[in-house]
Amino acid sequence: MATTETVDVVMPQMGVSVSEGTITKWLKQEGEQVEADEPLLEISTDKVDTEVPSPGSGTLTQIFVQEGATVDVGTKLAVIGGEGADGASSTDDVPEPATAQAAAESAAVSDAAATPPTTDTVEEATPAPAAASETTEPSSTNGKTFVSPVVAKIASEHGVDPSQVQGTGRGGRVTKKDILNFIESGGKTAAPAQPEPQTQAPSAPAPAAKEAPTPAAAPAPSQPGESFEPMTAMRKGIAEHMRGSLDTSAHVTSAIEVDMSRVSAIRAKLKKEYQQSYGVNPTYLIFVARAAAETLREYPWINGEIRGDQIVTRSYINLGFAVELQDGKGLIVPVVKNAETLNLLGMAKAVTDIAQRARDKKLLPDEVQGGTFTITNPGGYGTFHGTPVISQPQAAILGTYAVVKRPWVVQDELGEDVIAVRPIMNLTLTYDHRLVDGALAGRFLRDLREKLETWDESAY
Amino acid sequence: MAELTYLQAISDGLRTEMRRDKRVFVIGEDVGVYGGAFKVTLGFQEEFGHWRVMDAPLAETAIVGACTGAAMMGLRPVAEMQFADFISCAWDHLVTVAAKQRYRAGTPVPITVRLPSGGGFSGGPFHSQNPESSFAHIPGLKCVCPATPEDAKGLLISAIEDPNPVLYFEHKHLYRRIKGEVPEERYTVPLGKARTHREGSDISLITWGAMVYTAEEAAKQLDDDGVSVEIIDLRTVMPWDKTAVLESARKTSKVLVLHEDTRTGGFGAEIAATVAEEAFEDLDAPVRRIAAPDTPVPFSPPLEKAFIPQVEDVTKGLRELAEY
Amino acid sequence: MAIAREAEPLGSLKEVREAGLDREDLLGVYRNMLMTRGIEERGHILYRQGKIPGSFYTGRGNEAGSVGVATAMGADDVGTPLHRDMGVHIVRGVEPWRIFAQYMGRADGPTKGRDGNVHMADSKLGLIAMVSHLPAMLPVAVGCALAFRIREEKRVAVGWFGEGASARGDCHEAMTLAGVRKLPMVFVCDNNQWAYSTPTHLEFATGHVADRADSYGFEGVVVDGTDVLAVYREASRAIEKARAGGGPTLIESVTLRMEGHAVHDDAFYVPKEMFEKWAENDPIERFRTWLRENADLSDDEEDEISAGIKKALNDGLKRAEESPLPDPSTLTEGVYATPEDLDTPHHK
């Protein structure tokens, strides 16, 4: 007879599919003595009605479930033994040691977790639970390089380089969602942010760019009338790049006015032929690009780059063109490679093609990389001046603006100054003063103007 | 519509079909006076008589073999195995005779074999198995595994109506635990059509039978993580709804197959292989399987719990896929 | 010591008439026995000519057993004959050309080339195709009888098995179910004394297989399986008893396997004397002698019968050889039945 020990009476499982039972009658009342195996109560289930023999000897200290009630199999119905009427509380004590132990263990665990782990332990800790499970098969621990079939397919369909996409999957793997978000946001501008690997150029700009966002880490709370939209990956890329460029280069802008009369006349002459035969338009931009490519051959530093403490110059000119995406919420800079080899028609075709594919999101990853000089053309909206930001790590960017008819002082055939109406375009060269001095920039702009104003049809 | 348990829905389907079609008869151990080990046919003998609700000798070979013969003579037998596990005793008659008769001799064998299957109640090695994959592998047999009361009724009627041998796996754990609205009239649920138990966009969870509920619990937990899980209830394992599975796989690009049967050679392997073959380019992660380990079903509760896939196992698998 | 009843041979034409056969019937039985042997002999030739793929089995020596039982069956009765029971297919009216087409795996055989040998049956003639797993057809035959009983039809099912397969559980389960439900069922054991190479005393320990019937609650009969008339009489009795609601009977027909288990088996294990004795008891020769002695079978009649058989076989073979081999593109067709398949008299 163990009055200090308690025995629970539970609803038995009267068959494999039985989930609950109903108490039809208690054969003993609280306070009564009961012997083990003596009938204690009667129950009814879907399958049978039966007596439940007492699981132990002692006083029926408390009944928890009354006659008529239906409860799940395993429910505690009563307790036998313990210290009289307060026995119930003593049964409550039963699980405590286990709980206390568990609590102690979990406390120990959280203590351990609270210790700041080293980077190494964090990285090791993540895959460890997975490895312990036999059903887990992480196919690659090198998530950064592994491209899943669907990501590869999407990348190829949209002309995206998956390595340009920020991965959020295991080990930084690019997930389907990542690449879809990237494309959704027109993410190809992220590409110019990734120039050739700067193995020998651990220069200051990179850390500076990284540190820049830190002060902005705590955004201001929202105010009435404000609405929010998440920054797309492309927007973030542009933001980072622009800030980084200003933090890197010493931006200076020089401007020059160009009389486009000759270009305008040639353009009018060529327009029909170009459109009918080649489906392209000889825009002013094409002339400027062609002339710029020609001029850059004589100014290798403007087509160059500072890499570490070296100056890089090149035998080729890769012309980047800033293209606005349709929604006005992003831009991309496709590159015409070896622009120095193209004549006017070639340039027209190349620029038309690349701009169209940029808008259609069909550029190949290679086509947004490797620019050596960039032309931006905000003049379409009538602006006559600007100070664009250099696309890193280039040395300069040429801005082209609206062609506007202006009163212009020219000399007549007698050598007299007269005022004439001429189509004038402003050009700006924004250059990195670390490499390009003002005089050099001035000479470049002068030569460029010269080529445009005296356009030699046979030469171009 | 009435709210019925899964078990009542099976009874209802069987009774509906027996009232409609005189060719339907029931044979099995203790199905008559006793109403079946699980009481599916309780009261049937009173209504239909002892030649249409027939207590058979303890002879599974004779039960299924006789059903095959009676079916060839134009009846629509419904055999009850007391437990799905005992179907091994009638293997020959399903696999050797019934399954092949149409193909080689042109004779259809429209029989239904009801198989109370599954574990979760300490039934031990011989009262807990889920042998559907063994039979899904046999050309000529069909395998049905309903999860809801509504499907249980509609699929049973379809099984009886079908001109082929159909194994109807009814999960014992669902018998009295699962309730649902069931139309009172006769209706069928087509064999070979999956049901979207829950729509989602991030992971496709393919399962059937009692695991549908395990999957549902797990999916709810994943909601809190912001991961949207789609549950496809296959409903019939053979023929299985490849189209629905591939469609879901292509949508989510991540697939987890869950079953209570053991892992190696389980039907999940077929699904995983098919997804890999036919939706490879749409996958964003390896296809995962969660299944029982390759052991017999153990008896003691902690062992059995470790054997049957639990909600935690599924949430873990889903999380790993989500994070992949 | 035998428990089963041992059937007496039929002596005179009078007794035969009492058993329900007139002279035309008797000549028909003889013709069917000759046709049975003729088909299997042609099969041997075709096999040696390389025209039959796989293996080849015959029932040489069992013509009396198979033809005798089948002759006793009613038109609406059904049966599950085995590979020694070609005579059943012949009696039920399966045309020889279809059997040759089956042998040769042609598209017009009963199984369209999907199964070979005697693994065939025409369900319209009340037969169900056997499987190799013997005696798996017994529970199936019992199921047919069960269907008849449920629908209260006056039809009987006949299930064949061999003495070897009597060792398997299917046999026991089928007889148990048929016994407890008193089903209209006749079990026919072709005891040809060899299960491949295993003799009877290693297959069962009772005197006769038929002795077991008593333990299932029905009658067992042992009959000389080389005596077509005795077999017919016992089968008739059993079938009509079953039809009248008297329950099953187990008939053990002690018969001969005058060849090896199959064409690849030279049966070296069978004592030479046994083959010699079998040759003396050849059921066809035995019945021919009886017909000449008791039913005035004349030389002219014999010649006419032989010529008729020969022509039927020649025509049948020719037609079978004209049947194409199955088209591989049909391989996956028909694994599953369609509702249209159930549009038969059985499944009304």
mmCIF file of C-alpha atoms in Angstrom, chain A residues 13 15-20 45-48 73 126 129-141 143 146-154 157 168-180, chain B residues 7 34 36-39 42 83 120-123 127 172-173 175-177 179 201-202 226 249-254 263 279-291 293 316 319-324:
data_model
loop_
_atom_site.group_PDB
_atom_site.id
_atom_site.type_symbol
_atom_site.label_atom_id
_atom_site.label_comp_id
_atom_site.label_asym_id
_atom_site.label_seq_id
_atom_site.Cartn_x
_atom_site.Cartn_y
_atom_site.Cartn_z
ATOM 1 C CA GLN A 13 -7.671 2.799 -26.022
ATOM 2 C CA GLY A 15 -9.159 -0.614 -30.270
ATOM 3 C CA VAL A 16 -6.697 0.772 -32.734
ATOM 4 C CA SER A 17 -9.037 3.251 -34.336
ATOM 5 C CA VAL A 18 -10.737 4.417 -31.170
ATOM 6 C CA SER A 19 -9.871 7.971 -30.286
ATOM 7 C CA GLU A 20 -12.247 8.777 -27.465
ATOM 8 C CA THR A 45 -16.590 3.698 -26.966
ATOM 9 C CA ASP A 46 -17.544 3.433 -30.619
ATOM 10 C CA LYS A 47 -16.609 -0.205 -30.538
ATOM 11 C CA VAL A 48 -17.274 -1.598 -27.086
ATOM 12 C CA VAL A 73 -7.966 8.351 -25.215
ATOM 13 C CA THR A 126 24.538 26.227 -39.533
ATOM 14 C CA PRO A 129 21.978 20.100 -37.740
ATOM 15 C CA ALA A 130 21.326 19.351 -41.389
ATOM 16 C CA ALA A 131 24.193 16.904 -41.495
ATOM 17 C CA ALA A 132 22.790 15.124 -38.489
ATOM 18 C CA SER A 133 19.580 14.338 -40.330
ATOM 19 C CA GLU A 134 19.782 11.389 -42.660
ATOM 20 C CA THR A 135 17.091 12.801 -44.870
ATOM 21 C CA THR A 136 18.971 15.987 -45.583
ATOM 22 C CA GLU A 137 21.025 16.186 -48.676
ATOM 23 C CA PRO A 138 22.449 19.617 -49.224
ATOM 24 C CA SER A 139 23.750 19.112 -52.713
ATOM 25 C CA SER A 140 26.354 21.786 -52.465
ATOM 26 C CA THR A 141 27.885 23.647 -49.602
ATOM 27 C CA GLY A 143 25.928 27.974 -52.443
ATOM 28 C CA PHE A 146 25.828 26.593 -57.488
ATOM 29 C CA VAL A 147 23.087 27.671 -59.842
ATOM 30 C CA SER A 148 19.888 25.647 -59.664
ATOM 31 C CA PRO A 149 18.245 24.497 -62.893
ATOM 32 C CA VAL A 150 15.427 26.981 -62.690
ATOM 33 C CA VAL A 151 17.748 29.889 -61.910
ATOM 34 C CA ALA A 152 19.944 28.895 -64.848
ATOM 35 C CA LYS A 153 16.899 28.791 -67.098
ATOM 36 C CA ILE A 154 15.606 32.172 -65.975
ATOM 37 C CA GLU A 157 15.937 33.608 -70.778
ATOM 38 C CA THR A 168 19.507 34.872 -50.050
ATOM 39 C CA GLY A 169 19.543 31.063 -50.168
ATOM 40 C CA ARG A 170 21.714 28.686 -48.229
ATOM 41 C CA GLY A 171 25.301 29.915 -48.272
ATOM 42 C CA GLY A 172 24.270 32.900 -50.363
ATOM 43 C CA ARG A 173 22.880 30.794 -53.193
ATOM 44 C CA VAL A 174 20.799 32.713 -55.713
ATOM 45 C CA THR A 175 17.239 31.420 -55.392
ATOM 46 C CA LYS A 176 14.482 31.576 -57.979
ATOM 47 C CA LYS A 177 12.917 34.394 -55.992
ATOM 48 C CA ASP A 178 16.176 36.312 -55.914
ATOM 49 C CA ILE A 179 16.635 36.249 -59.651
ATOM 50 C CA LEU A 180 12.974 37.020 -60.335
ATOM 51 C CA LEU B 7 -15.270 5.847 -41.203
ATOM 52 C CA TYR B 34 -19.739 -8.226 -36.112
ATOM 53 C CA GLY B 36 -16.132 -5.620 -39.442
ATOM 54 C CA ALA B 37 -13.180 -5.130 -37.133
ATOM 55 C CA PHE B 38 -13.678 -1.373 -37.400
ATOM 56 C CA LYS B 39 -17.469 -1.480 -37.794
ATOM 57 C CA LEU B 42 -22.109 -2.513 -39.006
ATOM 58 C CA PHE B 83 -5.845 -5.055 -41.813
ATOM 59 C CA GLY B 120 -0.053 5.694 -35.017
ATOM 60 C CA PHE B 121 -1.674 3.611 -32.292
ATOM 61 C CA SER B 122 0.866 0.930 -31.390
ATOM 62 C CA GLY B 123 -0.492 -1.575 -33.858
ATOM 63 C CA HIS B 127 -1.249 -3.902 -38.063
ATOM 64 C CA LYS B 172 -7.194 3.697 -39.577
ATOM 65 C CA HIS B 173 -5.867 6.771 -37.833
ATOM 66 C CA TYR B 175 -11.439 6.606 -39.009
ATOM 67 C CA ARG B 176 -12.896 8.408 -36.042
ATOM 68 C CA ARG B 177 -10.572 11.377 -35.756
ATOM 69 C CA LYS B 179 -14.903 14.531 -39.573
ATOM 70 C CA SER B 201 3.566 29.542 -53.761
ATOM 71 C CA ASP B 202 6.916 28.642 -52.218
ATOM 72 C CA GLY B 226 6.394 33.721 -44.332
ATOM 73 C CA ALA B 249 6.366 21.825 -58.979
ATOM 74 C CA ARG B 250 6.799 24.245 -61.858
ATOM 75 C CA LYS B 251 4.980 26.912 -59.889
ATOM 76 C CA THR B 252 6.961 26.660 -56.673
ATOM 77 C CA SER B 253 10.205 25.127 -57.959
ATOM 78 C CA LYS B 254 10.621 23.292 -54.645
ATOM 79 C CA ARG B 263 11.469 5.434 -47.714
ATOM 80 C CA ALA B 279 10.525 19.475 -64.343
ATOM 81 C CA PHE B 280 14.289 19.604 -63.897
ATOM 82 C CA GLU B 281 14.684 23.002 -65.431
ATOM 83 C CA ASP B 282 12.075 24.421 -63.114
ATOM 84 C CA LEU B 283 13.644 23.210 -59.891
ATOM 85 C CA ASP B 284 15.276 25.557 -57.456
ATOM 86 C CA ALA B 285 16.237 22.875 -54.963
ATOM 87 C CA PRO B 286 16.674 19.106 -54.847
ATOM 88 C CA VAL B 287 13.407 17.214 -54.453
ATOM 89 C CA ARG B 288 13.096 16.167 -50.811
ATOM 90 C CA ARG B 289 11.443 13.073 -49.414
ATOM 91 C CA ILE B 290 10.193 12.630 -45.905
ATOM 92 C CA ALA B 291 9.124 9.092 -45.163
ATOM 93 C CA PRO B 293 12.811 4.892 -42.134
ATOM 94 C CA LYS B 316 12.168 20.923 -40.497
ATOM 95 C CA ARG B 319 12.349 25.024 -43.556
ATOM 96 C CA GLU B 320 15.440 23.480 -45.046
ATOM 97 C CA LEU B 321 13.880 23.648 -48.469
ATOM 98 C CA ALA B 322 12.740 27.216 -47.887
ATOM 99 C CA GLU B 323 16.217 28.252 -46.864
ATOM 100 C CA TYR B 324 17.942 26.360 -49.625
#
